[in-house]
Short mmCIF file of C-alpha atoms in Angstrom, two decimals:
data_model
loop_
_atom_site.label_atom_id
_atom_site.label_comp_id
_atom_site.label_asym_id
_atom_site.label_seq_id
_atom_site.Cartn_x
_atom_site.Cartn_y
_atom_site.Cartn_z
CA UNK N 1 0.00 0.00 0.00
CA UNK N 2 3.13 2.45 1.31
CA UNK N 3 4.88 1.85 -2.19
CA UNK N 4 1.66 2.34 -4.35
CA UNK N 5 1.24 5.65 -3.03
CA UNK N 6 4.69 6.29 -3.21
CA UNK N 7 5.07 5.08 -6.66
CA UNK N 8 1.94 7.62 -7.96
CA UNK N 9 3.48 10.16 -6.04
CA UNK N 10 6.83 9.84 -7.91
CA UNK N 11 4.74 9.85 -10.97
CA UNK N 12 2.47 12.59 -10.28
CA UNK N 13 5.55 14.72 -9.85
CA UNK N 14 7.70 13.95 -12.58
CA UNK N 15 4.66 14.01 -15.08
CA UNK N 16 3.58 17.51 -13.32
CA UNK N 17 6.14 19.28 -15.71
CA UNK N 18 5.28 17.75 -18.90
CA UNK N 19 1.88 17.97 -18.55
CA UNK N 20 0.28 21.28 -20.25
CA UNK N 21 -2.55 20.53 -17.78
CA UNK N 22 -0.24 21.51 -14.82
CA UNK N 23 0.45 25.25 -13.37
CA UNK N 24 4.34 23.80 -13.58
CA UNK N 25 4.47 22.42 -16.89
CA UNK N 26 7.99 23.28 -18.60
CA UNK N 27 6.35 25.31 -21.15
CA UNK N 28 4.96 27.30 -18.79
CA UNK N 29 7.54 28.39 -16.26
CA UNK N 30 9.71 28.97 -19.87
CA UNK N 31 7.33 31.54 -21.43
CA UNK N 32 7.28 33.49 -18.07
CA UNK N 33 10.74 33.21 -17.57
CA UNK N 34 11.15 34.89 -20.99
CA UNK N 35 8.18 37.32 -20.46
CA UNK N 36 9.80 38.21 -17.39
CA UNK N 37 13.03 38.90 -19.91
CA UNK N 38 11.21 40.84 -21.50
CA UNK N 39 9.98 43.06 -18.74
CA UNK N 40 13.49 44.06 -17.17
CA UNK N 41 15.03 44.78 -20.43
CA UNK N 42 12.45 46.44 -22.17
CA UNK N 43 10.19 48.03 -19.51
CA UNK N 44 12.52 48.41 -16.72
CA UNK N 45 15.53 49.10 -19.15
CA UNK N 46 17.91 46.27 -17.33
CA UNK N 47 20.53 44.70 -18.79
CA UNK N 48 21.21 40.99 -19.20
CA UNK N 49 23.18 39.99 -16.24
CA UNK N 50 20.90 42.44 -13.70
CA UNK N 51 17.94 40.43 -14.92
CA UNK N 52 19.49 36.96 -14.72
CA UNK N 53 20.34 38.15 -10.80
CA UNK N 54 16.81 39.34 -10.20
CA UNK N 55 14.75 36.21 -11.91
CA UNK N 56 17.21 33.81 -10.59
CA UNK N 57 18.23 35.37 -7.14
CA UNK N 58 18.93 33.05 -3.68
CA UNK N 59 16.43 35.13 -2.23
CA UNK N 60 14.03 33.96 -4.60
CA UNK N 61 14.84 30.34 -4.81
CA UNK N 62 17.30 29.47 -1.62
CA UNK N 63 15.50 31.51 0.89
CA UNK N 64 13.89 29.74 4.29
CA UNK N 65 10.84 30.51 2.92
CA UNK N 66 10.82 29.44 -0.83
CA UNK N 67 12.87 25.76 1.10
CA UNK N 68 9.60 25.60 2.87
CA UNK N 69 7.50 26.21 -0.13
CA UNK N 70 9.13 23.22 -1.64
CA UNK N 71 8.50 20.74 1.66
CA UNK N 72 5.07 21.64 1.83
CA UNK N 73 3.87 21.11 -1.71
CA UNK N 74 5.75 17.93 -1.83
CA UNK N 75 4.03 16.70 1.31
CA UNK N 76 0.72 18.29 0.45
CA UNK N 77 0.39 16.18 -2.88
CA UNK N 78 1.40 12.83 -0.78
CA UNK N 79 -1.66 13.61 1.33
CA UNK N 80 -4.07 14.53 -1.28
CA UNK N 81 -3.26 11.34 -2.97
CA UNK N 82 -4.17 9.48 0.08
CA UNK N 83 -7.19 12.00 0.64
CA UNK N 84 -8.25 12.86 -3.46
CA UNK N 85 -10.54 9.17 -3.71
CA UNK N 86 -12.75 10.36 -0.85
CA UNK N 87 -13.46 13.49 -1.82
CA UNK N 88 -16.32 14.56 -4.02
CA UNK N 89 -16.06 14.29 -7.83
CA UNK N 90 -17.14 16.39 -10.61
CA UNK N 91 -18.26 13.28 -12.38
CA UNK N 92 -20.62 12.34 -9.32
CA UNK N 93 -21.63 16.01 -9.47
CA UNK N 94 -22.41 15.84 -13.76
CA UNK N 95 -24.64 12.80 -13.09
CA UNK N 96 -26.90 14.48 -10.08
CA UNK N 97 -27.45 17.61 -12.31
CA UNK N 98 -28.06 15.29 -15.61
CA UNK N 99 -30.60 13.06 -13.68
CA UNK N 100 -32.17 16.24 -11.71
CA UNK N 101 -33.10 17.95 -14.78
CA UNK N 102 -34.06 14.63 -16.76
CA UNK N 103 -37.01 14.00 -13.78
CA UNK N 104 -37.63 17.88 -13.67
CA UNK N 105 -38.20 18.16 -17.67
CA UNK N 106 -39.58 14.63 -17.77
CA UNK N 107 -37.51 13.45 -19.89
CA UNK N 108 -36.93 15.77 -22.39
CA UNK N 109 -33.12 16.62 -23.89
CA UNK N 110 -31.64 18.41 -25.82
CA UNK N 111 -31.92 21.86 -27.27
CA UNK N 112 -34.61 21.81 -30.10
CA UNK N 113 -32.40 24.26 -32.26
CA UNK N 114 -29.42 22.94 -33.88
CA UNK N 115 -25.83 24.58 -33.46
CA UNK N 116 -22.47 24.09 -35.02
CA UNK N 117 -20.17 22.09 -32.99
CA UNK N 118 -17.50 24.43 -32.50
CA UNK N 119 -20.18 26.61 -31.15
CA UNK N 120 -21.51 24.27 -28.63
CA UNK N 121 -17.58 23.88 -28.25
CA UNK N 122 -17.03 27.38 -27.65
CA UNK N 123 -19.89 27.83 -25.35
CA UNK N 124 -18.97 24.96 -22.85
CA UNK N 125 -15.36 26.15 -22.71
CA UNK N 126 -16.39 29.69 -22.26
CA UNK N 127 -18.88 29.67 -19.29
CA UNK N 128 -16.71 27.13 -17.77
CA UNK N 129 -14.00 28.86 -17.44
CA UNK N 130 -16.09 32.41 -16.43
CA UNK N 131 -17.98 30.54 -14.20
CA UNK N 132 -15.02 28.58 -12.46
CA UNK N 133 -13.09 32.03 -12.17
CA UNK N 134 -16.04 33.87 -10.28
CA UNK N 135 -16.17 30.66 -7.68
CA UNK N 136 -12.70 30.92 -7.27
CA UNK N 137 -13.03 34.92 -6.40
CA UNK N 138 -15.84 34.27 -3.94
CA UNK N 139 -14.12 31.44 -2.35
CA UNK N 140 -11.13 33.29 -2.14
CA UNK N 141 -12.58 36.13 -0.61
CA UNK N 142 -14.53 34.11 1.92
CA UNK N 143 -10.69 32.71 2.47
CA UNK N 144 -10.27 35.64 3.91
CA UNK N 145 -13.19 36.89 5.10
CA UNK N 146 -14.16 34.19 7.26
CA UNK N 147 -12.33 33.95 10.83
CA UNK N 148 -12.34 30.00 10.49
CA UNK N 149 -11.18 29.65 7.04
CA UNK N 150 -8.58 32.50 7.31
CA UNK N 151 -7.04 30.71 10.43
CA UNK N 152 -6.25 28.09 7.01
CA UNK N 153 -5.58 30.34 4.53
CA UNK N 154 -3.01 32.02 6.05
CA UNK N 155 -0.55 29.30 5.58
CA UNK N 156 -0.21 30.78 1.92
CA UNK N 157 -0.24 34.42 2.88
CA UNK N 158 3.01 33.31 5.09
CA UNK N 159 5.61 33.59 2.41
CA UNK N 160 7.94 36.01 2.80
CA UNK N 161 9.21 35.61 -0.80
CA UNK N 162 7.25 34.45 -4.08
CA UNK N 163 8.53 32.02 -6.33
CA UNK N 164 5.80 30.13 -9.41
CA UNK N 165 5.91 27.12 -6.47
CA UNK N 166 4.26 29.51 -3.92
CA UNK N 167 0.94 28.91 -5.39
CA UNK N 168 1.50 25.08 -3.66
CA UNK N 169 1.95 26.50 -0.04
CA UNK N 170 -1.53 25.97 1.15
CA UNK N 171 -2.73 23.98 4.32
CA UNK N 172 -4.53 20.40 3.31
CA UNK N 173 -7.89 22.05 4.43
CA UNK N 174 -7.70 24.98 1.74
CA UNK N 175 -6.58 22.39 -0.96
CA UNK N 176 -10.08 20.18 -0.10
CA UNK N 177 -11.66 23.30 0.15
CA UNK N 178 -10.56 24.23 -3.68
CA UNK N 179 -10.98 20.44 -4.86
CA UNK N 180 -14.69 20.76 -3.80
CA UNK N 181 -15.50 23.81 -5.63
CA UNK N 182 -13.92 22.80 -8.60
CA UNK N 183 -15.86 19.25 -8.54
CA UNK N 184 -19.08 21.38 -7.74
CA UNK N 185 -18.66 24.25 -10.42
CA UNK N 186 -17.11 21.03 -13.17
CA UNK N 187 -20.10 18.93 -12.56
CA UNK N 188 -22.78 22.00 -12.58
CA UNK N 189 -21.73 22.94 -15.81
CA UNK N 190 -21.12 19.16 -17.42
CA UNK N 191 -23.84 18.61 -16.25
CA UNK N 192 -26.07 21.08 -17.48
CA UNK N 193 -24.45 21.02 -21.33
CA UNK N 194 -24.85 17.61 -21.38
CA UNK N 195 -28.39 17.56 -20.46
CA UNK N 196 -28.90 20.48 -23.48
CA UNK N 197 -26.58 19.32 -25.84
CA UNK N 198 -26.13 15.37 -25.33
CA UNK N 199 -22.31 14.18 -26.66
CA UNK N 200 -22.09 16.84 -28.79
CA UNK N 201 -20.10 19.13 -25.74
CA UNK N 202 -16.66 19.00 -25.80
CA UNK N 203 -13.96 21.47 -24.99
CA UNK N 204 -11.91 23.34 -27.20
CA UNK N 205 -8.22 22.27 -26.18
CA UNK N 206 -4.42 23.03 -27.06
CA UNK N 207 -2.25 20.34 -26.02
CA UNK N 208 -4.97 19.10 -23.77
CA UNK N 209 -5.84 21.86 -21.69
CA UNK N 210 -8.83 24.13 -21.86
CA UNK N 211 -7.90 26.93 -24.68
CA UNK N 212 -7.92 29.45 -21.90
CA UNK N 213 -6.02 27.51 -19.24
CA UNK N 214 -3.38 27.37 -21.90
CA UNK N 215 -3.32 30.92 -22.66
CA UNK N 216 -3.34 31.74 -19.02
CA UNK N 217 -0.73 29.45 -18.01
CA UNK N 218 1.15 30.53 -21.35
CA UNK N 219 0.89 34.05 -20.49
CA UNK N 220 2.70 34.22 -17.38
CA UNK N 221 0.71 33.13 -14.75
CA UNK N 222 3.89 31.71 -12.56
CA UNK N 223 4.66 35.19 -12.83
CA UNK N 224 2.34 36.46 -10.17
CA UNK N 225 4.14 34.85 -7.24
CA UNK N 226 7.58 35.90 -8.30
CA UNK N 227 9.40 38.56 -7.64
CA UNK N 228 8.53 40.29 -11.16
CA UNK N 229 5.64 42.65 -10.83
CA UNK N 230 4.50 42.96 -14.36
CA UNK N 231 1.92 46.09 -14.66
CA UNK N 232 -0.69 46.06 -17.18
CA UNK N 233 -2.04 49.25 -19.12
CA UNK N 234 -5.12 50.25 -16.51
CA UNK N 235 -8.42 49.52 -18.55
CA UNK N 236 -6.86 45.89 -18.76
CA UNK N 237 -6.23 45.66 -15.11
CA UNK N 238 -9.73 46.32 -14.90
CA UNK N 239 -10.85 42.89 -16.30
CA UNK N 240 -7.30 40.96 -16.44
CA UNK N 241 -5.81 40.13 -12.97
CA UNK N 242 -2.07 41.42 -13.72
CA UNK N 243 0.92 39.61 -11.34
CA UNK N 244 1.26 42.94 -9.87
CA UNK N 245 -2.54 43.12 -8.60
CA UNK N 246 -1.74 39.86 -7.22
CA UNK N 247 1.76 40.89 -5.59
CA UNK N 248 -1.13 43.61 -3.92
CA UNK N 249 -3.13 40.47 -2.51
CA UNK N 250 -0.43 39.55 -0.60
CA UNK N 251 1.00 42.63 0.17
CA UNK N 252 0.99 43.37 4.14
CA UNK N 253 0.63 47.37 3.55
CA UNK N 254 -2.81 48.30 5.12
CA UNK N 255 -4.02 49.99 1.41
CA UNK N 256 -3.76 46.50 0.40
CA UNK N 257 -5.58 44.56 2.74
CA UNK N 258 -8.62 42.50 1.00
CA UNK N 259 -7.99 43.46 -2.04
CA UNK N 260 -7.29 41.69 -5.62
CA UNK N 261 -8.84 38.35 -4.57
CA UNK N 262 -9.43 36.98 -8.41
CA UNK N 263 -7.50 34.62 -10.47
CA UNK N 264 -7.67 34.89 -14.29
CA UNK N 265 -9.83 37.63 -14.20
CA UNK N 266 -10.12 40.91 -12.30
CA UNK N 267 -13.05 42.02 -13.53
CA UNK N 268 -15.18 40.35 -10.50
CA UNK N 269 -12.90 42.67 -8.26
CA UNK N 270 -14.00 45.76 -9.84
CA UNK N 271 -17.88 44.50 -9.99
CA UNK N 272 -17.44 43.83 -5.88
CA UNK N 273 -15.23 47.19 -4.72
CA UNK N 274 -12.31 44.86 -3.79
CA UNK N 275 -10.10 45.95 -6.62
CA UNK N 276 -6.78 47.64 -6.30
CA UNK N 277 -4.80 48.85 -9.81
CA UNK N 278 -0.88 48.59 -9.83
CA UNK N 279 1.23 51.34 -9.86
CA UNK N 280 4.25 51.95 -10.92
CA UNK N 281 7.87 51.17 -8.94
CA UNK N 282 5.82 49.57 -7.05
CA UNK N 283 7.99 47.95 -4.06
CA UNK N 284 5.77 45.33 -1.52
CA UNK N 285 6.32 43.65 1.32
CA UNK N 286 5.08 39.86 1.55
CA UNK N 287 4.15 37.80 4.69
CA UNK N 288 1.28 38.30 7.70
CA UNK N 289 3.19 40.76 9.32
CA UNK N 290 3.22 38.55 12.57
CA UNK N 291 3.35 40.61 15.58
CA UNK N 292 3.91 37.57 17.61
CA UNK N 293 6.93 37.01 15.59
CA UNK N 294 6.41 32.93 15.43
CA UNK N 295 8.14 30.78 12.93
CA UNK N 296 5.73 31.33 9.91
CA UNK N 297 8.28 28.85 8.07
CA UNK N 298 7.83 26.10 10.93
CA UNK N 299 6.30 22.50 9.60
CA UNK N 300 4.47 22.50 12.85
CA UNK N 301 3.11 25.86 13.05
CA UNK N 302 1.88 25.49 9.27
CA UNK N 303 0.39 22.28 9.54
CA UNK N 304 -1.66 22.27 12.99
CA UNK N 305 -1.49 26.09 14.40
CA UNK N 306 -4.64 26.64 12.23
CA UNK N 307 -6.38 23.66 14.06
CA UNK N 308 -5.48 25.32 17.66
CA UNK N 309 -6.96 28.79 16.20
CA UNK N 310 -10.22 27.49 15.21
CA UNK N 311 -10.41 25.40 18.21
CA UNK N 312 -9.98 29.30 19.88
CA UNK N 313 -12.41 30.82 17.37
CA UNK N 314 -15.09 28.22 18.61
CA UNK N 315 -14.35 28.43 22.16
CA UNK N 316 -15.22 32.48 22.04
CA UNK N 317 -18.07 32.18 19.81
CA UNK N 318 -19.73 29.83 22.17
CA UNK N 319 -18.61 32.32 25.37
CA UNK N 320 -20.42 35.05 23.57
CA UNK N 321 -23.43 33.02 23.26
CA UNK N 322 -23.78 31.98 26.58
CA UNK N 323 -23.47 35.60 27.46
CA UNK N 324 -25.98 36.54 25.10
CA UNK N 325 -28.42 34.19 27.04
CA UNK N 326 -27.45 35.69 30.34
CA UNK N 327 -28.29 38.53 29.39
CA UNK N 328 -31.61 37.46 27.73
CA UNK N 329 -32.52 36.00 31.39
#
């Protein structure tokens, strides 16, 4: 049993970075290494060797806190390889929504008005990925938001440097969290097409990934944890989340508190009042700005402090209630 999970973990790994479907596929970390090139020489006007030391620094890569990114997303994927199989599945999801609407409708499927397949195509891709990046801003925000779930949270908000394998720094309860919602927003919308559109639905892809998962990925999304802050022009930083807007999110400055919480897309940020716009030279500070000055960087204090918090958060609440009844008495 020890080995098989061992064994898929190995292979998980390995196959993680030539797979197109991964946020660490080779192709990926390449274009943003070369868009972040492209940045320092032509934007910031730096030469050559000043950019190899700034994409490539120690402080980057080496430092306590980039070492601990690396433990915790290789220990995190051994655990949600032993968790994953238990947790809920878009697939299970696609089949409750196909069989609701079936005994709503009573049986009838299908869209009466025929459309070209790379329509249907373009539609399922499309609202998928719109509707999957406005659950992960809500989500996010309730991250945050939420006493409970920020005691969890915070884990990723504890890096003190950004490097593309920041994104992986998240407590086990955050990444079941995600894994839910994207089984939950996967199935809806399977689901739903399916039930419209029968096996006609499929998604447009590039080298197996969704179209627009490529061309995110492609376009530098590694970029926004790293320690390039890549501006875009301001009416696009209105809709498209730049990796400056989300170098804000986890700035510690107070003018930058709850702000920039979407992914992909930015444009829920503005709808909501939580958006914040880059500007430029730009410097930020990263981290929680811990007043209690505990190891943020700590195995231990990442992996059960946020248990001992919400265990604290629940004690109060219920102190407050039983005061509340006193006082109704």
């Amino acid at each position: 049993m020890i080995e098989q999970v061992l064994e898929v973990w190995v292979l998980e790994w390995t196959s993680s970075f030539i797979n197109p479907q991964k946020r660490i596929f080779w192709g990926y970390l390449l274009t943003a290494t070369l868009i972040a090139f492209l940045w320092l020489r032509f934007v910031c006007s730096i030469n050559l060797y000043q950019s190899c030391k700034v994409i490539f620094s120690k402080e980057t890569w080496l430092s306590t806190s980039a070492k601990t990114d690396y433990l915790v997303m290789f220990l995190n994927s051994l655990l949600m390889i032993i968790i994953s199989p238990r947790l809920l599945a878009k697939a299970t999801v696609a089949y409750f929504v196909y069989d609701f609407f079936s005994i709503w409708l009573q049986g009838k499927q299908y869209l009466t008005v025929e459309l070209p397949q790379w329509l249907i195509a373009l539609s399922f891709t499309s609202f998928l990925f719109v509707f999957d990046d406005f659950a992960r801003y809500w989500v996010h925000r309730w991250l945050h938001t939420i006493p409970i779930l920020w005691s969890f949270h915070k884990v990723h908000h504890s890096a003190t440097n950004l490097n593309p394998f920041t994104i992986f720094r998240t407590h086990p309860i955050e990444s079941i969290i995600f894994s839910t919602r994207s089984a939950i927003v996967q199935g809806l919308t399977t689901g739903i097409f399916f039930f419209l559109f029968g096996n006609q639905v499929s998604l447009l892809i590039i080298l197996g990934a969704s179209i627009f998962t490529f061309s995110f990925n492609a376009l530098g999304s590694n970029l926004r944890h790293s320690p390039i802050s890549i501006r875009y022009w301001e009416p696009v930083e209105y809709v498209l989340m730049s990796p400056a807007q989300h170098h804000i999110h986890h700035s510690v400055a107070e003018e930058h508190r709850n702000k920039n919480y979407g992914v992909a897309l930015s444009i829920w940020d503005w709808l909501f009042g939580t958006i914040c716009l880059a500007k430029q030279n730009e410097n930020y500070n990263y981290g929680l700005n811990n007043k209690t000055k505990e190891d943020v960087h700590d195995l231990k204090n990442i992996y059960f402090k946020p248990f001992k918090e919400v265990l604290s958060i629940l004690r109060k609440g219920n102190q407050e209630k039983k005061k509340l009844n006193i006082v109704k008495y």
